[in-house]
Coordinates of C-alpha atoms in Angstrom, one line a residue:
M103 CA 0.6 -13.5 18.2
S104 CA -1.0 -14.8 15.1
T105 CA -1.3 -18.6 14.5
A106 CA 0.6 -20.4 11.8
A107 CA -2.7 -20.7 9.8
E108 CA -3.3 -17.0 10.1
T109 CA 0.3 -16.3 9.0
G110 CA -0.2 -18.5 5.9
A111 CA -3.5 -16.8 5.1
E112 CA -1.9 -13.4 5.5
L113 CA 1.0 -14.2 3.2
S114 CA -1.3 -15.7 0.6
R115 CA -3.4 -12.6 0.7
R116 CA -0.4 -10.3 0.2
I117 CA 0.8 -12.4 -2.7
A118 CA -2.7 -12.1 -4.3
E119 CA -2.8 -8.4 -3.7
I120 CA 0.6 -7.8 -5.3
G121 CA -0.3 -10.0 -8.2
A122 CA -3.6 -8.2 -8.8
A123 CA -1.8 -4.8 -8.5
L124 CA 0.7 -5.8 -11.2
E125 CA -2.1 -7.0 -13.4
L126 CA -3.9 -3.7 -13.0
A127 CA -0.7 -1.6 -13.5
G128 CA 0.0 -3.3 -16.9
D129 CA 2.5 -1.4 -18.9
R130 CA 2.6 1.5 -16.4
I131 CA 5.4 -0.3 -14.6
D132 CA 8.5 -1.2 -16.5
A133 CA 8.1 -4.6 -18.2
D134 CA 11.4 -6.0 -16.8
V135 CA 10.5 -4.9 -13.3
V136 CA 7.1 -6.6 -13.6
G137 CA 8.6 -9.7 -15.0
R138 CA 11.0 -10.1 -12.2
A139 CA 8.3 -9.3 -9.6
R140 CA 6.0 -12.0 -11.1
A141 CA 8.8 -14.6 -11.1
D142 CA 9.6 -13.7 -7.5
L143 CA 6.0 -14.0 -6.5
A144 CA 5.8 -17.4 -8.1
A145 CA 8.7 -18.5 -6.0
V146 CA 7.1 -17.1 -2.8
T147 CA 3.8 -18.7 -3.8
Q148 CA 5.6 -22.1 -4.0
R149 CA 7.2 -21.5 -0.6
V150 CA 3.8 -20.6 1.0
E151 CA 2.0 -23.5 -0.7
L152 CA 4.6 -25.9 0.9
G153 CA 3.2 -24.8 4.2
V154 CA 4.5 -21.9 6.2
D155 CA 2.4 -23.2 9.0
Y156 CA 4.9 -25.9 9.6
T157 CA 8.0 -25.7 11.7
V158 CA 10.8 -27.9 10.4
V159 CA 13.4 -29.2 12.9
A160 CA 16.2 -31.4 11.7
L161 CA 18.5 -33.7 13.5
V162 CA 21.9 -33.4 11.8
G163 CA 25.0 -35.4 12.7
G164 CA 27.7 -37.8 11.7
T165 CA 27.8 -41.5 11.6
G166 CA 27.3 -43.2 14.9
S167 CA 26.1 -40.0 16.7
G168 CA 22.8 -41.6 17.7
K169 CA 20.6 -39.3 15.6
S170 CA 18.1 -42.0 14.8
S171 CA 17.9 -43.1 18.4
L172 CA 17.2 -39.6 19.4
F173 CA 14.6 -39.2 16.7
N174 CA 12.8 -42.2 18.0
A175 CA 13.1 -41.0 21.6
L176 CA 11.7 -37.5 20.7
T177 CA 8.8 -39.0 18.6
R178 CA 8.3 -41.7 21.2
L179 CA 8.1 -44.2 18.3
E180 CA 10.4 -46.8 16.9
F181 CA 10.4 -45.5 13.3
A182 CA 13.9 -44.3 12.3
D183 CA 16.5 -46.9 11.5
V184 CA 18.9 -47.5 14.3
G185 CA 22.2 -49.0 13.1
V186 CA 23.8 -51.8 14.9
L187 CA 26.5 -53.2 12.7
R188 CA 26.7 -50.0 10.5
P189 CA 25.0 -47.1 12.3
T190 CA 24.4 -45.0 9.2
T191 CA 21.3 -43.0 8.2
A192 CA 21.0 -43.3 4.4
R193 CA 17.6 -41.7 3.8
A194 CA 15.8 -38.9 5.5
A195 CA 12.9 -39.8 7.8
A196 CA 10.2 -37.4 8.9
C197 CA 7.6 -37.3 11.7
V198 CA 4.8 -34.8 11.4
W199 CA 2.8 -33.7 14.4
G200 CA -0.8 -32.8 13.5
S201 CA -2.1 -32.2 10.0
D202 CA -0.7 -33.7 6.8
A203 CA 2.4 -32.0 5.3
T204 CA 2.5 -34.0 2.0
A205 CA 3.4 -31.0 -0.2
L206 CA 6.3 -30.0 2.0
L207 CA 7.6 -33.5 2.4
D208 CA 7.4 -34.1 -1.3
F209 CA 9.4 -30.9 -1.9
L210 CA 11.9 -32.1 0.7
Q211 CA 12.0 -35.3 -1.2
V212 CA 11.3 -37.5 1.8
D213 CA 10.3 -40.9 0.7
P214 CA 6.6 -41.5 1.5
K215 CA 7.6 -44.8 3.1
R216 CA 9.9 -42.8 5.5
R217 CA 7.1 -40.5 6.8
I218 CA 4.9 -40.9 9.9
Q219 CA 2.2 -38.8 11.4
R220 CA 2.5 -38.5 15.2
V221 CA -0.6 -37.1 16.7
S222 CA -3.8 -39.2 16.8
E223 CA -6.8 -39.6 19.1
L224 CA -4.7 -41.8 21.3
D225 CA -2.3 -38.9 22.1
A226 CA -5.0 -36.7 23.7
G227 CA -3.7 -35.5 27.0
T228 CA -0.2 -36.7 26.5
G229 CA 1.2 -33.2 25.6
E230 CA 2.0 -34.3 22.0
E231 CA -0.7 -32.0 20.6
A232 CA 1.4 -29.0 21.8
L233 CA 3.7 -29.9 18.9
N234 CA 1.1 -29.7 16.2
G235 CA 2.7 -28.2 13.1
L236 CA 6.1 -29.7 13.8
V237 CA 8.0 -31.6 11.2
L238 CA 11.0 -33.5 12.7
L239 CA 13.6 -34.7 10.2
D240 CA 16.2 -37.3 10.7
L241 CA 18.7 -36.3 8.0
P242 CA 21.3 -38.5 6.4
D243 CA 24.8 -38.5 8.0
H244 CA 26.7 -35.4 6.9
D245 CA 30.0 -37.4 7.0
S246 CA 28.8 -40.3 5.0
V247 CA 31.1 -41.7 2.3
E248 CA 28.0 -41.7 0.0
E249 CA 28.2 -38.3 -1.8
D250 CA 24.4 -38.3 -2.2
H251 CA 23.9 -38.3 1.5
A252 CA 25.9 -35.0 2.0
L253 CA 24.0 -33.5 -1.0
Q254 CA 20.7 -34.2 0.7
V255 CA 21.9 -32.5 3.8
N256 CA 23.1 -29.4 2.0
R257 CA 19.9 -29.1 0.0
L258 CA 17.6 -29.3 3.0
L259 CA 19.5 -27.1 5.5
P260 CA 18.1 -23.7 4.1
L261 CA 14.5 -24.9 4.6
I262 CA 15.0 -25.8 8.3
D263 CA 13.8 -23.7 11.2
L264 CA 16.0 -25.3 13.9
L265 CA 19.1 -27.3 13.4
V266 CA 19.8 -29.8 16.1
W267 CA 23.5 -30.9 15.7
V268 CA 23.9 -34.3 17.3
V269 CA 27.4 -35.2 18.4
D270 CA 28.7 -38.0 20.5
P271 CA 31.4 -37.8 23.3
Q272 CA 34.1 -39.3 21.1
K273 CA 33.7 -37.4 17.8
Y274 CA 32.4 -34.0 18.8
A275 CA 35.7 -32.4 17.6
D276 CA 35.3 -33.7 14.1
N277 CA 37.0 -31.2 11.8
A278 CA 34.6 -31.6 9.0
L279 CA 31.6 -30.8 11.2
H280 CA 33.1 -27.6 12.5
E281 CA 34.7 -26.3 9.2
K282 CA 32.1 -27.4 6.7
Y283 CA 28.9 -26.8 8.7
L284 CA 29.0 -25.0 12.0
R285 CA 31.3 -22.2 11.0
A286 CA 29.7 -21.9 7.6
L287 CA 26.2 -21.6 9.2
A288 CA 27.3 -19.1 11.9
A289 CA 24.8 -16.6 10.6
R290 CA 22.0 -18.9 11.7
H291 CA 23.3 -19.3 15.3
E292 CA 19.9 -18.4 16.7
A293 CA 18.4 -21.4 15.1
M294 CA 20.8 -24.0 16.4
I295 CA 21.2 -26.4 19.3
V296 CA 24.2 -28.7 19.8
V297 CA 23.1 -31.9 21.5
I298 CA 25.8 -34.2 23.1
N299 CA 24.2 -37.6 22.9
Q300 CA 25.2 -40.9 24.4
I301 CA 26.3 -39.3 27.7
D302 CA 25.4 -42.6 29.3
T303 CA 28.6 -44.0 27.7
I304 CA 30.9 -41.8 29.7
P305 CA 31.4 -41.5 33.5
E306 CA 29.4 -38.7 35.1
R307 CA 32.6 -36.9 36.2
S308 CA 33.6 -36.6 32.5
R309 CA 30.4 -35.0 31.4
D310 CA 31.1 -31.4 32.4
P311 CA 34.6 -31.5 30.9
V312 CA 33.1 -32.7 27.6
R313 CA 30.5 -30.0 27.7
D314 CA 33.2 -27.4 28.4
D315 CA 35.3 -28.6 25.5
V316 CA 32.3 -28.5 23.1
R317 CA 31.6 -25.0 24.3
R318 CA 35.2 -24.0 23.6
L319 CA 35.0 -25.4 20.1
I320 CA 31.7 -23.8 19.1
D321 CA 32.8 -20.5 20.6
E322 CA 35.7 -20.7 18.2
D323 CA 33.2 -21.4 15.4
G324 CA 31.5 -18.1 16.2
L325 CA 28.6 -19.8 17.9
G326 CA 29.0 -18.5 21.4
D327 CA 25.2 -18.1 22.1
V328 CA 24.3 -21.6 20.7
R329 CA 22.7 -23.8 23.4
I330 CA 24.3 -27.1 24.4
R331 CA 22.2 -29.9 25.7
M332 CA 23.4 -33.3 27.1
V333 CA 21.1 -36.3 26.5
S334 CA 21.0 -40.0 26.3
A335 CA 18.5 -41.2 23.8
R336 CA 18.9 -44.7 25.0
A337 CA 18.6 -44.0 28.7
G338 CA 16.2 -41.1 28.3
D339 CA 18.3 -38.5 30.1
G340 CA 17.5 -35.0 29.0
V341 CA 15.1 -36.1 26.3
E342 CA 12.0 -34.6 27.9
A343 CA 13.7 -31.2 28.3
L344 CA 14.7 -31.3 24.6
H345 CA 11.1 -32.3 23.7
G346 CA 9.9 -29.2 25.6
E347 CA 12.3 -27.0 23.6
L348 CA 10.7 -28.2 20.4
G349 CA 7.5 -26.7 21.7
E350 CA 9.2 -23.4 22.2
V351 CA 10.2 -23.5 18.5
I352 CA 6.6 -24.1 17.5
A353 CA 5.6 -20.9 19.3
G354 CA 7.7 -18.8 16.9
E355 CA 7.2 -18.0 13.2
S356 CA 8.7 -20.6 10.9
I357 CA 11.7 -19.9 8.7
S358 CA 9.5 -20.4 5.6
A359 CA 7.1 -17.7 6.8
R360 CA 9.9 -15.3 7.7
T361 CA 11.6 -15.9 4.4
A362 CA 8.4 -15.5 2.5
R363 CA 7.6 -12.3 4.3
S364 CA 11.1 -11.0 3.6
E365 CA 10.8 -11.9 -0.1
I366 CA 7.5 -10.1 -0.3
D367 CA 9.0 -7.1 1.4
A368 CA 11.9 -7.2 -1.1
I369 CA 9.4 -7.3 -4.0
T370 CA 7.5 -4.3 -2.7
E371 CA 10.7 -2.4 -2.2
R372 CA 11.8 -3.0 -5.8
L373 CA 8.4 -1.9 -7.0
R374 CA 8.2 1.2 -4.8
P375 CA 10.3 3.5 -7.1
H376 CA 7.8 2.8 -9.9
L377 CA 4.9 4.3 -7.9
G378 CA 4.3 7.7 -6.4
D379 CA 5.0 8.4 -2.8
G380 CA 1.4 9.4 -2.3
E381 CA -1.8 10.1 -4.2
P382 CA -1.8 13.4 -6.1
Q383 CA -4.8 15.6 -5.6
P384 CA -6.2 17.1 -8.8
P385 CA -7.2 20.8 -8.4
Y386 CA -10.8 21.6 -8.0
E387 CA -12.4 22.4 -11.3
E388 CA -14.0 25.6 -9.9
A389 CA -10.6 27.0 -9.0
T390 CA -9.3 26.2 -12.5
A391 CA -12.4 27.6 -14.1
E392 CA -11.8 30.9 -12.2
R393 CA -8.3 31.1 -13.6
I394 CA -9.6 30.5 -17.2
A395 CA -12.3 33.1 -16.6
V396 CA -9.7 35.7 -15.6
A397 CA -7.6 34.8 -18.7
A398 CA -10.7 35.4 -20.9
G399 CA -11.5 38.7 -19.2
V400 CA -14.8 37.5 -17.8
P401 CA -14.4 39.7 -14.7
S402 CA -14.1 42.7 -16.9
V403 CA -17.3 41.7 -18.8
T404 CA -19.0 41.2 -15.5
E405 CA -18.0 44.7 -14.4
S406 CA -19.2 46.2 -17.7
I407 CA -22.6 44.5 -17.1
R408 CA -22.8 46.0 -13.6
S409 CA -21.9 49.5 -14.9
A410 CA -24.2 49.4 -17.9
V411 CA -27.3 48.1 -16.1
S412 CA -26.8 50.5 -13.1
S413 CA -26.4 53.5 -15.4
P414 CA -29.5 55.5 -16.3
R415 CA -28.1 56.0 -19.8
R416 CA -27.7 53.4 -22.5
V417 CA -24.2 51.9 -22.3
A418 CA -22.9 49.2 -24.7
L419 CA -21.7 46.0 -23.0
S420 CA -18.1 44.7 -23.5
P421 CA -18.3 41.2 -25.0
V422 CA -16.0 38.4 -23.8
Q423 CA -12.8 38.1 -25.9
Q424 CA -11.2 34.9 -26.9
P425 CA -8.2 34.4 -24.6
A426 CA -4.8 33.6 -26.0
R427 CA -4.4 29.9 -26.6
S428 CA -1.0 29.9 -24.8
R429 CA -2.7 31.1 -21.6
I430 CA -5.4 28.4 -21.7
E431 CA -2.8 25.7 -22.5
A432 CA -0.6 26.9 -19.6
I433 CA -3.6 26.6 -17.3
R434 CA -4.3 23.1 -18.7
D435 CA -0.6 22.1 -18.2
R436 CA -0.7 23.4 -14.6
W437 CA -3.8 21.4 -13.8
I438 CA -2.1 18.2 -15.2
A439 CA 1.1 18.9 -13.3
E440 CA -0.8 19.2 -10.0
A441 CA -3.0 16.2 -10.8
T442 CA 0.1 14.0 -11.5
K443 CA 2.5 15.4 -8.9
G444 CA 5.0 12.8 -7.8
L445 CA 4.0 10.2 -10.3
P446 CA 6.8 8.2 -12.1
P447 CA 7.1 8.8 -15.9
L448 CA 5.1 5.9 -17.1
W449 CA 2.2 6.7 -14.8
L450 CA 2.4 10.4 -15.9
E451 CA 2.2 9.4 -19.5
S452 CA -0.8 7.2 -18.8
V453 CA -2.6 10.1 -17.2
T454 CA -1.8 12.8 -19.8
A455 CA -2.7 10.5 -22.6
T456 CA -6.3 10.5 -21.5
V457 CA -6.9 14.3 -21.8
P458 CA -7.4 16.4 -24.9
D459 CA -4.4 18.3 -26.2
G460 CA -4.0 22.0 -25.6
A461 CA -5.6 23.2 -28.9
E462 CA -8.7 21.0 -28.3
F463 CA -9.1 22.1 -24.8
D464 CA -8.8 25.7 -25.8
A465 CA -11.5 25.2 -28.5
H466 CA -13.8 23.7 -25.9
V467 CA -13.3 26.6 -23.5
W468 CA -13.9 29.2 -26.2
K469 CA -17.1 27.3 -27.3
V470 CA -18.7 27.7 -23.9
L471 CA -17.4 31.2 -23.4
S472 CA -18.8 32.5 -26.7
A473 CA -22.1 30.6 -26.2
E474 CA -22.9 32.5 -22.9
E475 CA -25.3 35.3 -23.8
L476 CA -24.8 38.7 -22.4
P477 CA -27.8 40.0 -20.3
S478 CA -29.8 43.1 -21.3
A479 CA -28.1 46.3 -20.3
Q480 CA -31.4 47.9 -19.6
D481 CA -33.8 47.4 -16.7
G482 CA -37.3 48.2 -18.1
A483 CA -39.1 48.5 -14.8
A484 CA -36.4 50.8 -13.3
A485 CA -36.5 52.9 -16.5
R486 CA -40.3 53.3 -16.3
R487 CA -40.0 54.2 -12.6
R488 CA -37.3 56.8 -13.5
I489 CA -39.5 58.4 -16.1
L490 CA -42.3 58.7 -13.7
G491 CA -39.9 60.1 -11.1
V492 CA -38.7 62.7 -13.6
L493 CA -42.2 63.7 -14.6
A494 CA -43.3 63.9 -11.0
T495 CA -40.2 66.0 -10.1
V496 CA -40.9 68.4 -13.0
L497 CA -44.5 68.6 -12.2
G498 CA -43.8 69.2 -8.5
A499 CA -41.3 71.9 -9.3
A500 CA -43.8 73.6 -11.7
L501 CA -46.5 73.6 -9.0
V502 CA -44.2 75.2 -6.5
I503 CA -43.2 77.8 -9.0
G504 CA -46.9 78.4 -9.8
A505 CA -47.6 78.9 -6.1
L506 CA -44.9 81.5 -5.8
V507 CA -46.5 83.4 -8.7
I508 CA -50.0 83.3 -7.2
L509 CA -48.5 84.5 -3.9
V510 CA -47.1 87.5 -5.7
L511 CA -50.6 88.2 -6.9
H512 CA -51.8 88.4 -3.3
T513 CA -53.9 85.2 -3.2
P514 CA -52.1 83.5 -0.3
V515 CA -54.8 80.7 0.3
S516 CA -54.6 79.4 -3.2
A517 CA -50.8 79.7 -3.3
A518 CA -50.4 77.7 -0.1
A519 CA -52.6 74.9 -1.3
L520 CA -50.8 74.8 -4.6
A521 CA -47.4 74.9 -3.0
A522 CA -48.3 72.0 -0.7
G523 CA -49.4 69.9 -3.6
G524 CA -46.3 70.7 -5.5
V525 CA -44.0 69.7 -2.6
V526 CA -45.8 66.4 -2.3
V527 CA -45.5 65.7 -6.0
L528 CA -41.8 66.8 -6.0
I529 CA -41.0 64.5 -3.0
G530 CA -42.8 61.7 -4.8
G531 CA -40.7 62.3 -7.9
I532 CA -37.5 62.3 -5.9
L533 CA -38.5 59.0 -4.2
L534 CA -39.3 57.4 -7.5
L535 CA -35.9 58.5 -8.9
S536 CA -34.1 57.1 -5.9
A537 CA -36.1 53.8 -6.1
A538 CA -35.3 53.5 -9.8
K539 CA -31.6 53.9 -9.0
R540 CA -31.6 51.3 -6.3
Q541 CA -33.5 48.9 -8.6
R542 CA -31.0 49.4 -11.4
Q543 CA -28.1 48.7 -9.0
A544 CA -29.8 45.6 -7.6
T545 CA -30.5 44.4 -11.1
A546 CA -27.0 45.2 -12.2
V547 CA -25.6 43.1 -9.3
A548 CA -28.0 40.2 -10.0
R549 CA -27.3 40.2 -13.8
S550 CA -23.5 40.5 -13.5
E551 CA -23.3 37.8 -10.8
D552 CA -25.6 35.5 -12.9
Y553 CA -23.4 36.0 -15.9
L554 CA -20.2 35.3 -13.9
T555 CA -21.8 32.2 -12.3
R556 CA -23.1 30.8 -15.6
T557 CA -19.8 31.4 -17.4
T558 CA -17.6 30.0 -14.6
S559 CA -19.9 27.0 -14.3
A560 CA -19.8 26.3 -18.0
I561 CA -16.0 26.5 -17.9
A562 CA -15.9 24.2 -14.9
D563 CA -17.9 21.7 -16.9
V564 CA -15.3 21.8 -19.6
V565 CA -12.5 21.2 -17.0
R566 CA -14.5 18.3 -15.5
R567 CA -15.2 16.7 -18.9
D568 CA -11.7 17.3 -20.4
L569 CA -9.5 17.0 -17.4
R570 CA -10.9 15.5 -14.2
E571 CA -13.1 12.7 -15.6
P572 CA -10.6 11.4 -18.1
T573 CA -7.8 11.2 -15.6
A574 CA -9.9 9.8 -12.8
G575 CA -9.6 6.3 -14.0
A576 CA -5.8 6.3 -14.3
L577 CA -5.3 8.0 -10.9
A578 CA -7.7 5.5 -9.3
D579 CA -5.7 2.7 -10.8
H580 CA -2.5 4.2 -9.4
A581 CA -4.1 4.4 -5.9
A582 CA -5.3 0.8 -6.2
V583 CA -1.9 -0.5 -7.4
R584 CA -0.1 1.4 -4.7
R585 CA -2.4 0.0 -2.0
G586 CA -2.0 -3.5 -3.4
I587 CA 1.7 -3.4 -3.5
R588 CA 2.3 -1.5 -0.2
G589 CA -0.4 -3.5 1.6
A590 CA -1.9 -0.3 2.9

């Protein structure tokens, strides 16, 4: 479980994150939505600055219930006013365990003269340090004839973590207490304790019936699970047990922290529809470049290069043709659609505003396409090797034929030598022709692939410059705003 200080730091961090995210988002989130979020953040900031690391417990009760005596008994100090002739609490008093809570008490409008800090070096080892962070209030009497007293109570109740309703054995059935307060605050039943004070004023045999009757009444108020404690602030009965329960309250998160956290959650929920559900992933420029290349007929040009270079004859190359603008614009629009998938309208507009329009993008694509030079359709080395191969083949064939003529003239020795030489030359010619063909094919593959690679790479550079790089900033902003608001 995090400490109160850690909780306060966490809430402050989230407020700062959301504020920074709103600043970064600018006009990419509706101005009215941003205005409300900032106003709500200001309110949460005030709540956090008041000190969510404090737990506020208030003693609430009517005139003569012994609230102030119980306050003194719990603080183990004689600080709150205990009425004798007129047992009425007119002004709230506060006792703070541990660090100063000036901002909170100022906000609660507790008179500085009505405040006391409980823990000091003299309290070491007494158990009081276990209540560090507790603010105990002795509120004005809720049934006072002074209207201002009731107003103070009503203003402070929403800021209190635990309401300790102090009643006495004679007036616990007061109708105003049950109708105006207990029933009205039934939704906060988990943060209430009903304390029957002054049990020393009634016989011990009457205590259980009084408890049972109080239980009946608060059950009727819809507070069936509210705890009931019986104490005597004057005699000390039950005070230590109640003191221990305050320590249990300290162990939980304060209502200010819970409320601040809920308000932050509400702010993020209201902002969520103005952000994408995730981060869109722009298509890779290489894939887009390949689609553009196909639209421009680059594969056909590549194939014509392969055919021309591998052919032994002279073949004209097919130059690249300017693609239809509509096809290039469609590819651009498809890229933008994928890169902004799931973004709300204002974010979509922010992203698309950064990229060139369709006509400009088409012009940039055609500029690099037309600038790529076609390779030579001839392989000089292969051509020379082919010529030698043809000559050798012709010469070899001639020698073989000559040998046959000599053989007819009955000079077998000379014919055999000549035929052998002719066969060797003929085989050499065939090998040269085969090598020339293989060389043309290899050159054809290399030149066609080089052209395809150069052209596709040039197109990818256009996609990168015109689409990916301009949109990267807006998409990164969206990701940062989304992280800041969601706290992810």
